PDB file of C-alpha atoms in Angstrom:
ATOM      1  CA  MET A  44     125.603  75.418  99.727  1.00  0.00           C
ATOM      2  CA  SER A  45     127.117  77.288 102.756  1.00  0.00           C
ATOM      3  CA  THR A  46     127.293  80.682 101.040  1.00  0.00           C
ATOM      4  CA  PRO A  47     123.513  81.280 100.912  1.00  0.00           C
ATOM      5  CA  ARG A  48     123.261  80.486 104.620  1.00  0.00           C
ATOM      6  CA  LEU A  49     125.897  83.099 105.420  1.00  0.00           C
ATOM      7  CA  ASP A  50     124.085  85.654 103.270  1.00  0.00           C
ATOM      8  CA  ARG A  51     120.811  84.995 105.097  1.00  0.00           C
ATOM      9  CA  ARG A  52     122.596  85.328 108.419  1.00  0.00           C
ATOM     10  CA  HIS A  53     124.144  88.617 107.383  1.00  0.00           C
ATOM     11  CA  ALA A  54     120.823  89.845 106.080  1.00  0.00           C
ATOM     12  CA  GLY A  55     119.155  89.022 109.411  1.00  0.00           C
ATOM     13  CA  MET A  56     121.796  90.910 111.348  1.00  0.00           C
ATOM     14  CA  ALA A  57     121.446  93.878 109.016  1.00  0.00           C
ATOM     15  CA  LEU A  58     117.653  93.853 109.516  1.00  0.00           C
ATOM     16  CA  ILE A  59     118.121  93.784 113.295  1.00  0.00           C
ATOM     17  CA  ALA A  60     120.541  96.723 113.093  1.00  0.00           C
ATOM     18  CA  VAL A  61     118.113  98.671 110.944  1.00  0.00           C
ATOM     19  CA  LEU A  62     115.292  98.025 113.435  1.00  0.00           C
ATOM     20  CA  TRP A  63     117.464  99.193 116.325  1.00  0.00           C
ATOM     21  CA  ILE A  64     118.378 102.361 114.442  1.00  0.00           C
ATOM     22  CA  VAL A  65     114.720 103.021 113.640  1.00  0.00           C
ATOM     23  CA  ALA A  66     113.789 102.505 117.292  1.00  0.00           C
ATOM     24  CA  ALA A  67     116.572 104.823 118.442  1.00  0.00           C
ATOM     25  CA  LEU A  68     115.532 107.500 115.982  1.00  0.00           C
ATOM     26  CA  SER A  69     111.928 107.151 117.121  1.00  0.00           C
ATOM     27  CA  LEU A  70     112.963 107.666 120.746  1.00  0.00           C
ATOM     28  CA  LEU A  71     115.036 110.645 119.691  1.00  0.00           C
ATOM     29  CA  VAL A  72     112.099 112.197 117.808  1.00  0.00           C
ATOM     30  CA  VAL A  73     109.760 111.611 120.787  1.00  0.00           C
ATOM     31  CA  GLY A  74     112.268 113.152 123.173  1.00  0.00           C
ATOM     32  CA  MET A  75     112.816 116.164 120.914  1.00  0.00           C
ATOM     33  CA  SER A  76     109.050 116.608 120.557  1.00  0.00           C
ATOM     34  CA  GLN A  77     108.590 116.605 124.317  1.00  0.00           C
ATOM     35  CA  THR A  78     111.441 119.098 124.702  1.00  0.00           C
ATOM     36  CA  VAL A  79     109.917 121.410 122.103  1.00  0.00           C
ATOM     37  CA  ARG A  80     106.503 121.169 123.764  1.00  0.00           C
ATOM     38  CA  GLN A  81     108.047 122.051 127.147  1.00  0.00           C
ATOM     39  CA  GLN A  82     109.935 124.956 125.610  1.00  0.00           C
ATOM     40  CA  ILE A  83     106.723 126.239 124.007  1.00  0.00           C
ATOM     41  CA  LEU A  84     104.954 125.921 127.352  1.00  0.00           C
ATOM     42  CA  VAL A  85     107.721 127.820 129.162  1.00  0.00           C
ATOM     43  CA  ALA A  86     107.782 130.512 126.474  1.00  0.00           C
ATOM     44  CA  GLY A  87     104.027 130.860 126.721  1.00  0.00           C
ATOM     45  CA  MET A  88     104.221 131.280 130.504  1.00  0.00           C
ATOM     46  CA  GLN A  89     106.972 133.872 130.168  1.00  0.00           C
ATOM     47  CA  ARG A  90     104.931 135.710 127.583  1.00  0.00           C
ATOM     48  CA  ASP A  91     101.914 135.645 129.927  1.00  0.00           C
ATOM     49  CA  GLU A  92     103.980 137.083 132.741  1.00  0.00           C
ATOM     50  CA  VAL A  93     105.449 139.851 130.620  1.00  0.00           C
ATOM     51  CA  VAL A  94     102.120 140.851 129.082  1.00  0.00           C
ATOM     52  CA  GLY A  95     100.325 140.515 132.415  1.00  0.00           C
ATOM     53  CA  GLN A  96     102.882 142.596 134.258  1.00  0.00           C
ATOM     54  CA  ALA A  97     102.713 145.343 131.622  1.00  0.00           C
ATOM     55  CA  LEU A  98      98.927 145.477 131.972  1.00  0.00           C
ATOM     56  CA  GLY A  99      99.102 145.348 135.745  1.00  0.00           C
ATOM     57  CA  GLU A 100     101.669 148.159 135.874  1.00  0.00           C
ATOM     58  CA  ALA A 101      99.378 150.252 133.693  1.00  0.00           C
ATOM     59  CA  ALA A 102      96.460 149.652 136.040  1.00  0.00           C
ATOM     60  CA  VAL A 103      98.634 150.656 139.015  1.00  0.00           C
ATOM     61  CA  ALA A 104      99.728 153.857 137.291  1.00  0.00           C
ATOM     62  CA  LEU A 105      96.125 154.765 136.413  1.00  0.00           C
ATOM     63  CA  THR A 106      95.036 154.111 139.994  1.00  0.00           C
ATOM     64  CA  LEU A 107      97.867 156.223 141.415  1.00  0.00           C
ATOM     65  CA  GLN A 108      96.988 159.106 139.118  1.00  0.00           C
ATOM     66  CA  GLU A 109      93.403 158.965 140.380  1.00  0.00           C
ATOM     67  CA  LEU A 110      94.562 158.902 144.006  1.00  0.00           C
ATOM     68  CA  GLN A 111      96.830 161.896 143.466  1.00  0.00           C
ATOM     69  CA  VAL A 112      94.009 164.117 142.188  1.00  0.00           C
ATOM     70  CA  ALA A 113      91.260 162.772 144.446  1.00  0.00           C
ATOM     71  CA  PRO A 114      89.797 165.431 146.784  1.00  0.00           C
ATOM     72  CA  GLN A 115      89.880 162.875 149.610  1.00  0.00           C
ATOM     73  CA  ARG A 116      91.920 159.706 149.691  1.00  0.00           C
ATOM     74  CA  PRO A 117      90.229 156.491 150.806  1.00  0.00           C
ATOM     75  CA  ARG A 118      90.445 155.611 154.480  1.00  0.00           C
ATOM     76  CA  GLY A 119      89.167 152.099 153.948  1.00  0.00           C
ATOM     77  CA  VAL A 120      89.596 149.328 151.387  1.00  0.00           C
ATOM     78  CA  VAL A 121      88.086 150.186 148.019  1.00  0.00           C
ATOM     79  CA  GLN A 122      87.536 148.092 144.903  1.00  0.00           C
ATOM     80  CA  ILE A 123      87.739 149.748 141.522  1.00  0.00           C
ATOM     81  CA  ASN A 124      87.938 148.616 137.903  1.00  0.00           C
ATOM     82  CA  GLN A 125      90.614 149.728 135.489  1.00  0.00           C
ATOM     83  CA  ARG A 126      90.563 149.149 131.746  1.00  0.00           C
ATOM     84  CA  PHE A 127      93.680 149.280 129.619  1.00  0.00           C
ATOM     85  CA  ASP A 128      94.305 148.057 126.085  1.00  0.00           C
ATOM     86  CA  GLY A 129      90.867 146.450 126.081  1.00  0.00           C
ATOM     87  CA  VAL A 130      91.480 144.419 129.251  1.00  0.00           C
ATOM     88  CA  ASP A 131      89.371 144.904 132.420  1.00  0.00           C
ATOM     89  CA  MET A 132      91.295 144.520 135.648  1.00  0.00           C
ATOM     90  CA  ALA A 133      90.006 144.401 139.249  1.00  0.00           C
ATOM     91  CA  VAL A 134      92.040 146.707 141.516  1.00  0.00           C
ATOM     92  CA  GLU A 135      91.984 146.782 145.314  1.00  0.00           C
ATOM     93  CA  VAL A 136      93.339 149.828 147.156  1.00  0.00           C
ATOM     94  CA  MET A 137      94.130 149.309 150.846  1.00  0.00           C
ATOM     95  CA  PRO A 138      95.629 151.904 153.174  1.00  0.00           C
ATOM     96  CA  LEU A 139      98.687 150.316 154.789  1.00  0.00           C
ATOM     97  CA  ASN A 140      97.695 151.714 158.176  1.00  0.00           C
ATOM     98  CA  GLY A 141      95.200 148.827 158.191  1.00  0.00           C
ATOM     99  CA  LEU A 142      98.118 146.517 158.910  1.00  0.00           C
ATOM    100  CA  ILE A 143     100.210 146.329 162.075  1.00  0.00           C
ATOM    101  CA  SER A 144     103.434 148.313 161.914  1.00  0.00           C
ATOM    102  CA  LEU A 145     106.559 146.398 162.920  1.00  0.00           C
ATOM    103  CA  ASN A 146     108.241 149.797 163.412  1.00  0.00           C
ATOM    104  CA  GLY A 147     105.503 151.431 165.468  1.00  0.00           C
ATOM    105  CA  ALA A 148     103.418 148.871 167.329  1.00  0.00           C
ATOM    106  CA  GLY A 149     103.985 148.618 171.078  1.00  0.00           C
ATOM    107  CA  PRO A 150     104.664 145.390 172.976  1.00  0.00           C
ATOM    108  CA  ALA A 151     100.968 144.910 173.932  1.00  0.00           C
ATOM    109  CA  LEU A 152      99.789 144.958 170.315  1.00  0.00           C
ATOM    110  CA  LEU A 153     102.704 142.770 169.147  1.00  0.00           C
ATOM    111  CA  ALA A 154     101.916 140.292 171.928  1.00  0.00           C
ATOM    112  CA  ASN A 155      98.271 140.172 170.811  1.00  0.00           C
ATOM    113  CA  VAL A 156      99.386 139.324 167.299  1.00  0.00           C
ATOM    114  CA  LEU A 157     101.605 136.517 168.547  1.00  0.00           C
ATOM    115  CA  ARG A 158      98.785 135.183 170.751  1.00  0.00           C
ATOM    116  CA  VAL A 159      95.821 135.550 168.339  1.00  0.00           C
ATOM    117  CA  ALA A 160      97.437 135.000 164.937  1.00  0.00           C
ATOM    118  CA  GLY A 161     100.527 133.121 166.098  1.00  0.00           C
ATOM    119  CA  GLY A 162      98.879 130.750 168.540  1.00  0.00           C
ATOM    120  CA  LEU A 163     101.390 131.349 171.363  1.00  0.00           C
ATOM    121  CA  ASN A 164     100.360 131.322 175.005  1.00  0.00           C
ATOM    122  CA  SER A 165     100.304 134.627 176.849  1.00  0.00           C
ATOM    123  CA  SER A 166     103.706 134.312 178.561  1.00  0.00           C
ATOM    124  CA  ALA A 167     105.506 133.243 175.371  1.00  0.00           C
ATOM    125  CA  ALA A 168     103.755 135.985 173.367  1.00  0.00           C
ATOM    126  CA  ASP A 169     104.758 138.643 175.917  1.00  0.00           C
ATOM    127  CA  ALA A 170     108.383 137.485 175.964  1.00  0.00           C
ATOM    128  CA  LEU A 171     108.742 137.405 172.197  1.00  0.00           C
ATOM    129  CA  ALA A 172     106.970 140.785 171.762  1.00  0.00           C
ATOM    130  CA  PHE A 173     109.462 142.284 174.213  1.00  0.00           C
ATOM    131  CA  ALA A 174     112.315 140.712 172.185  1.00  0.00           C
ATOM    132  CA  MET A 175     110.908 142.288 168.999  1.00  0.00           C
ATOM    133  CA  VAL A 176     110.764 145.727 170.557  1.00  0.00           C
ATOM    134  CA  GLN A 177     114.222 145.296 172.050  1.00  0.00           C
ATOM    135  CA  TRP A 178     115.633 144.276 168.662  1.00  0.00           C
ATOM    136  CA  ARG A 179     113.956 147.278 167.025  1.00  0.00           C
ATOM    137  CA  ASP A 180     115.150 149.719 169.627  1.00  0.00           C
ATOM    138  CA  GLU A 181     118.802 148.710 169.480  1.00  0.00           C
ATOM    139  CA  ARG A 182     120.960 151.471 168.122  1.00  0.00           C
ATOM    140  CA  ALA A 183     122.133 150.877 164.538  1.00  0.00           C
ATOM    141  CA  GLU A 184     125.107 152.456 162.880  1.00  0.00           C
ATOM    142  CA  GLY A 185     124.250 156.065 161.950  1.00  0.00           C
ATOM    143  CA  SER A 186     120.746 155.829 163.424  1.00  0.00           C
ATOM    144  CA  ASP A 187     119.031 155.992 166.801  1.00  0.00           C
ATOM    145  CA  LYS A 188     117.034 152.822 165.988  1.00  0.00           C
ATOM    146  CA  ARG A 189     117.347 149.640 163.967  1.00  0.00           C
ATOM    147  CA  TRP A 190     114.193 149.630 161.859  1.00  0.00           C
ATOM    148  CA  PHE A 191     112.543 146.576 160.343  1.00  0.00           C
ATOM    149  CA  GLU A 192     113.079 147.178 156.626  1.00  0.00           C
ATOM    150  CA  ALA A 193     110.915 144.247 155.508  1.00  0.00           C
ATOM    151  CA  VAL A 194     108.434 141.924 157.189  1.00  0.00           C
ATOM    152  CA  GLU A 195     110.951 139.088 156.694  1.00  0.00           C
ATOM    153  CA  ASP A 196     113.285 140.892 159.114  1.00  0.00           C
ATOM    154  CA  ILE A 197     111.297 139.571 162.084  1.00  0.00           C
ATOM    155  CA  LEU A 198     113.098 136.259 161.478  1.00  0.00           C
ATOM    156  CA  LEU A 199     116.217 138.031 162.757  1.00  0.00           C
ATOM    157  CA  VAL A 200     114.642 138.363 166.192  1.00  0.00           C
ATOM    158  CA  PRO A 201     115.919 135.607 168.513  1.00  0.00           C
ATOM    159  CA  GLY A 202     113.185 133.033 169.119  1.00  0.00           C
ATOM    160  CA  PHE A 203     111.187 133.847 165.972  1.00  0.00           C
ATOM    161  CA  ASP A 204     111.019 130.716 163.803  1.00  0.00           C
ATOM    162  CA  TYR A 205     109.702 130.259 160.277  1.00  0.00           C
ATOM    163  CA  ALA A 206     106.566 128.367 161.300  1.00  0.00           C
ATOM    164  CA  LEU A 207     105.506 131.350 163.438  1.00  0.00           C
ATOM    165  CA  TYR A 208     106.452 133.748 160.649  1.00  0.00           C
ATOM    166  CA  GLU A 209     104.136 131.884 158.262  1.00  0.00           C
ATOM    167  CA  ARG A 210     101.222 132.336 160.659  1.00  0.00           C
ATOM    168  CA  VAL A 211     101.671 136.073 161.352  1.00  0.00           C
ATOM    169  CA  ASN A 212     103.462 137.697 158.369  1.00  0.00           C
ATOM    170  CA  SER A 213     100.240 138.717 156.577  1.00  0.00           C
ATOM    171  CA  VAL A 214      99.178 141.072 159.384  1.00  0.00           C
ATOM    172  CA  PHE A 215     102.429 143.098 159.434  1.00  0.00           C
ATOM    173  CA  THR A 216     103.926 145.907 157.423  1.00  0.00           C
ATOM    174  CA  ALA A 217     107.405 147.430 157.663  1.00  0.00           C
ATOM    175  CA  VAL A 218     106.400 150.565 155.724  1.00  0.00           C
ATOM    176  CA  THR A 219     104.402 152.559 158.268  1.00  0.00           C
ATOM    177  CA  ARG A 220     105.431 153.621 161.782  1.00  0.00           C
ATOM    178  CA  SER A 221     102.044 154.053 163.371  1.00  0.00           C
ATOM    179  CA  GLY A 222     101.491 152.670 166.857  1.00  0.00           C
ATOM    180  CA  GLY A 223      97.843 151.834 166.134  1.00  0.00           C
ATOM    181  CA  VAL A 224      95.708 150.359 163.347  1.00  0.00           C
ATOM    182  CA  ASN A 225      92.985 151.820 161.200  1.00  0.00           C
ATOM    183  CA  PRO A 226      90.100 149.323 161.567  1.00  0.00           C
ATOM    184  CA  MET A 227      88.412 150.600 158.409  1.00  0.00           C
ATOM    185  CA  ALA A 228      91.349 149.323 156.336  1.00  0.00           C
ATOM    186  CA  ALA A 229      92.247 146.267 158.387  1.00  0.00           C
ATOM    187  CA  PRO A 230      91.825 142.824 156.771  1.00  0.00           C
ATOM    188  CA  PRO A 231      89.877 140.187 158.728  1.00  0.00           C
ATOM    189  CA  GLU A 232      92.991 138.647 160.312  1.00  0.00           C
ATOM    190  CA  VAL A 233      94.031 142.051 161.708  1.00  0.00           C
ATOM    191  CA  LEU A 234      90.502 142.744 162.915  1.00  0.00           C
ATOM    192  CA  ALA A 235      90.703 139.459 164.827  1.00  0.00           C
ATOM    193  CA  VAL A 236      93.825 140.800 166.614  1.00  0.00           C
ATOM    194  CA  LEU A 237      92.071 144.085 167.396  1.00  0.00           C
ATOM    195  CA  ALA A 238      89.092 142.090 168.715  1.00  0.00           C
ATOM    196  CA  ASP A 239      91.362 140.131 171.077  1.00  0.00           C
ATOM    197  CA  GLY A 240      90.679 136.937 169.176  1.00  0.00           C
ATOM    198  CA  ASN A 241      86.886 137.284 168.926  1.00  0.00           C
ATOM    199  CA  LEU A 242      86.416 136.043 165.368  1.00  0.00           C
ATOM    200  CA  ALA A 243      82.673 136.619 165.273  1.00  0.00           C
ATOM    201  CA  ARG A 244      83.109 140.250 166.286  1.00  0.00           C
ATOM    202  CA  ALA A 245      85.851 140.734 163.685  1.00  0.00           C
ATOM    203  CA  ALA A 246      83.741 139.109 160.938  1.00  0.00           C
ATOM    204  CA  SER A 247      80.743 141.289 161.800  1.00  0.00           C
ATOM    205  CA  ILE A 248      82.788 144.516 161.459  1.00  0.00           C
ATOM    206  CA  ALA A 249      84.371 143.298 158.200  1.00  0.00           C
ATOM    207  CA  GLN A 250      80.949 142.585 156.724  1.00  0.00           C
ATOM    208  CA  SER A 251      79.326 145.850 157.845  1.00  0.00           C
ATOM    209  CA  ARG A 252      81.884 148.332 156.588  1.00  0.00           C
ATOM    210  CA  THR A 253      82.225 149.719 153.100  1.00  0.00           C
ATOM    211  CA  GLY A 254      85.218 151.208 151.349  1.00  0.00           C
ATOM    212  CA  ALA A 255      84.931 154.760 152.633  1.00  0.00           C
ATOM    213  CA  ASP A 256      82.297 154.385 155.327  1.00  0.00           C
ATOM    214  CA  ALA A 257      83.528 155.996 158.571  1.00  0.00           C
ATOM    215  CA  ASN A 258      80.326 155.263 160.525  1.00  0.00           C
ATOM    216  CA  VAL A 259      80.868 151.572 161.251  1.00  0.00           C
ATOM    217  CA  ASP A 260      80.793 150.900 164.986  1.00  0.00           C
ATOM    218  CA  THR A 261      84.261 149.725 166.017  1.00  0.00           C
ATOM    219  CA  SER A 262      83.858 150.449 169.736  1.00  0.00           C
ATOM    220  CA  SER A 263      83.923 146.692 170.501  1.00  0.00           C
ATOM    221  CA  LEU A 264      87.533 146.543 169.358  1.00  0.00           C
ATOM    222  CA  ASN A 265      90.444 147.061 171.748  1.00  0.00           C
ATOM    223  CA  GLN A 266      90.653 150.845 171.610  1.00  0.00           C
ATOM    224  CA  GLY A 267      94.263 150.808 172.799  1.00  0.00           C
ATOM    225  CA  PHE A 268      95.176 149.328 169.430  1.00  0.00           C
ATOM    226  CA  VAL A 269      93.000 151.568 167.243  1.00  0.00           C
ATOM    227  CA  ALA A 270      94.198 154.678 165.402  1.00  0.00           C
ATOM    228  CA  ARG A 271      92.211 157.005 163.180  1.00  0.00           C
ATOM    229  CA  GLY A 272      93.233 159.242 160.311  1.00  0.00           C
ATOM    230  CA  GLY A 273      94.248 158.998 156.699  1.00  0.00           C
ATOM    231  CA  ALA A 274      97.274 157.463 155.098  1.00  0.00           C
ATOM    232  CA  ASP A 275      99.872 158.250 152.499  1.00  0.00           C
ATOM    233  CA  GLU A 276     100.920 154.636 152.051  1.00  0.00           C
ATOM    234  CA  TYR A 277      98.768 152.146 150.151  1.00  0.00           C
ATOM    235  CA  ARG A 278      98.844 148.568 148.940  1.00  0.00           C
ATOM    236  CA  ILE A 279      97.511 148.325 145.388  1.00  0.00           C
ATOM    237  CA  SER A 280      96.628 144.809 144.201  1.00  0.00           C
ATOM    238  CA  VAL A 281      95.691 144.151 140.562  1.00  0.00           C
ATOM    239  CA  LYS A 282      94.142 141.002 139.136  1.00  0.00           C
ATOM    240  CA  VAL A 283      95.118 140.647 135.495  1.00  0.00           C
ATOM    241  CA  PRO A 284      93.219 137.941 133.502  1.00  0.00           C
ATOM    242  CA  LEU A 285      95.456 135.767 131.378  1.00  0.00           C
ATOM    243  CA  GLU A 286      94.829 133.007 128.874  1.00  0.00           C
ATOM    244  CA  GLU A 287      93.745 129.473 129.791  1.00  0.00           C
ATOM    245  CA  GLY A 288      91.944 130.507 132.953  1.00  0.00           C
ATOM    246  CA  LYS A 289      95.016 131.950 134.641  1.00  0.00           C
ATOM    247  CA  MET A 290      95.409 135.258 136.446  1.00  0.00           C
ATOM    248  CA  LEU A 291      98.396 137.400 137.392  1.00  0.00           C
ATOM    249  CA  LEU A 292      98.169 139.000 140.857  1.00  0.00           C
ATOM    250  CA  LEU A 293     100.346 142.102 140.966  1.00  0.00           C
ATOM    251  CA  THR A 294     100.912 143.856 144.301  1.00  0.00           C
ATOM    252  CA  ARG A 295     102.658 147.135 145.019  1.00  0.00           C
ATOM    253  CA  ASP A 296     103.176 148.933 148.377  1.00  0.00           C
ATOM    254  CA  ILE A 297     103.471 152.600 147.501  1.00  0.00           C
ATOM    255  CA  GLY A 298     103.860 155.925 149.289  1.00  0.00           C
ATOM    256  CA  LEU A 299     102.093 158.895 147.722  1.00  0.00           C
ATOM    257  CA  SER A 300     104.373 161.569 149.157  1.00  0.00           C
ATOM    258  CA  PRO A 301     106.747 163.080 146.573  1.00  0.00           C
ATOM    259  CA  THR A 302     110.350 161.948 146.833  1.00  0.00           C
ATOM    260  CA  PRO A 303     113.340 164.328 147.154  1.00  0.00           C
ATOM    261  CA  SER A 304     114.182 163.537 143.501  1.00  0.00           C
ATOM    262  CA  GLY A 305     110.777 164.795 142.408  1.00  0.00           C
ATOM    263  CA  ASP A 306     109.002 161.474 141.741  1.00  0.00           C
ATOM    264  CA  PRO A 307     105.282 161.702 142.544  1.00  0.00           C
ATOM    265  CA  TRP A 308     105.297 158.467 144.509  1.00  0.00           C
ATOM    266  CA  ARG A 309     107.641 155.827 145.887  1.00  0.00           C
ATOM    267  CA  VAL A 310     107.395 152.041 145.508  1.00  0.00           C
ATOM    268  CA  PHE A 311     108.361 150.297 148.775  1.00  0.00           C
ATOM    269  CA  SER A 312     107.863 146.693 147.647  1.00  0.00           C
ATOM    270  CA  ALA A 313     106.619 144.717 144.673  1.00  0.00           C
ATOM    271  CA  ALA A 314     105.335 141.159 144.235  1.00  0.00           C
ATOM    272  CA  ARG A 315     103.620 139.101 141.551  1.00  0.00           C
ATOM    273  CA  ARG A 316     102.404 135.559 141.131  1.00  0.00           C
ATOM    274  CA  ILE A 317     100.333 133.610 138.621  1.00  0.00           C
ATOM    275  CA  LYS A 318      97.397 131.643 139.907  1.00  0.00           C
ATOM    276  CA  SER A 319      94.209 129.984 138.692  1.00  0.00           C
ATOM    277  CA  ALA A 320      91.419 132.518 138.130  1.00  0.00           C
ATOM    278  CA  SER A 321      89.039 130.159 139.927  1.00  0.00           C
ATOM    279  CA  SER A 322      91.080 130.430 143.144  1.00  0.00           C
ATOM    280  CA  SER A 323      90.818 134.273 143.350  1.00  0.00           C
TER     281      SER A 323
END
């Protein structure tokens, strides 16, 4: 009579073992499914970036070709549309002399940036602007100056912290060496600096100008910070539509002067990021 009880006990243990194995296999399948889904998502994002960058680079090349043959290059910000491989892309062309040159701006203009955009008081702004000019004017090996090679280089200036950099980096460029700013190409945050912090005045000028209109009244801006004339350096920004409501923003800072090697233009910097199309 004891043998059947042992068989039932063994059968129960076997059933429990089978259930544990089935549960473990189920967890394994679920985990593998999630991993596959994540890999598919990553692969899709990488594909979007590759395709988007190829389209954006094509739009940049088409825009540069147009700029090279144009009878007159734009002095202000212009918006154009480029179509390549059946995709329409919005392109913005901005002369870089609309930004404030880290390698050309004097201490008064730099101090205004630190005060208006950076939020520093006048004495702190003046002191840090002097430190920036002093850092720039120090003799580097093989050169009579130590140039800012990228906007990020301002973090090398003693007293310049990252929080301040975050507030002011968008108004600067390290490409040009102009002491003044072209107000026709200046973004609103730069116009605010030229207007000595008068946001209403800056907004009014930004709204009244058009891409190539040279007749906008800018006399209310600080004329000591204003410079006229054309530019050979441009920032070209391309918005490339992607799937699922996403967009690739491709940005290139480019000089249109031929290089010694014979290239028709020179790329100073490049950036890209994917964002939601609704946030553009």
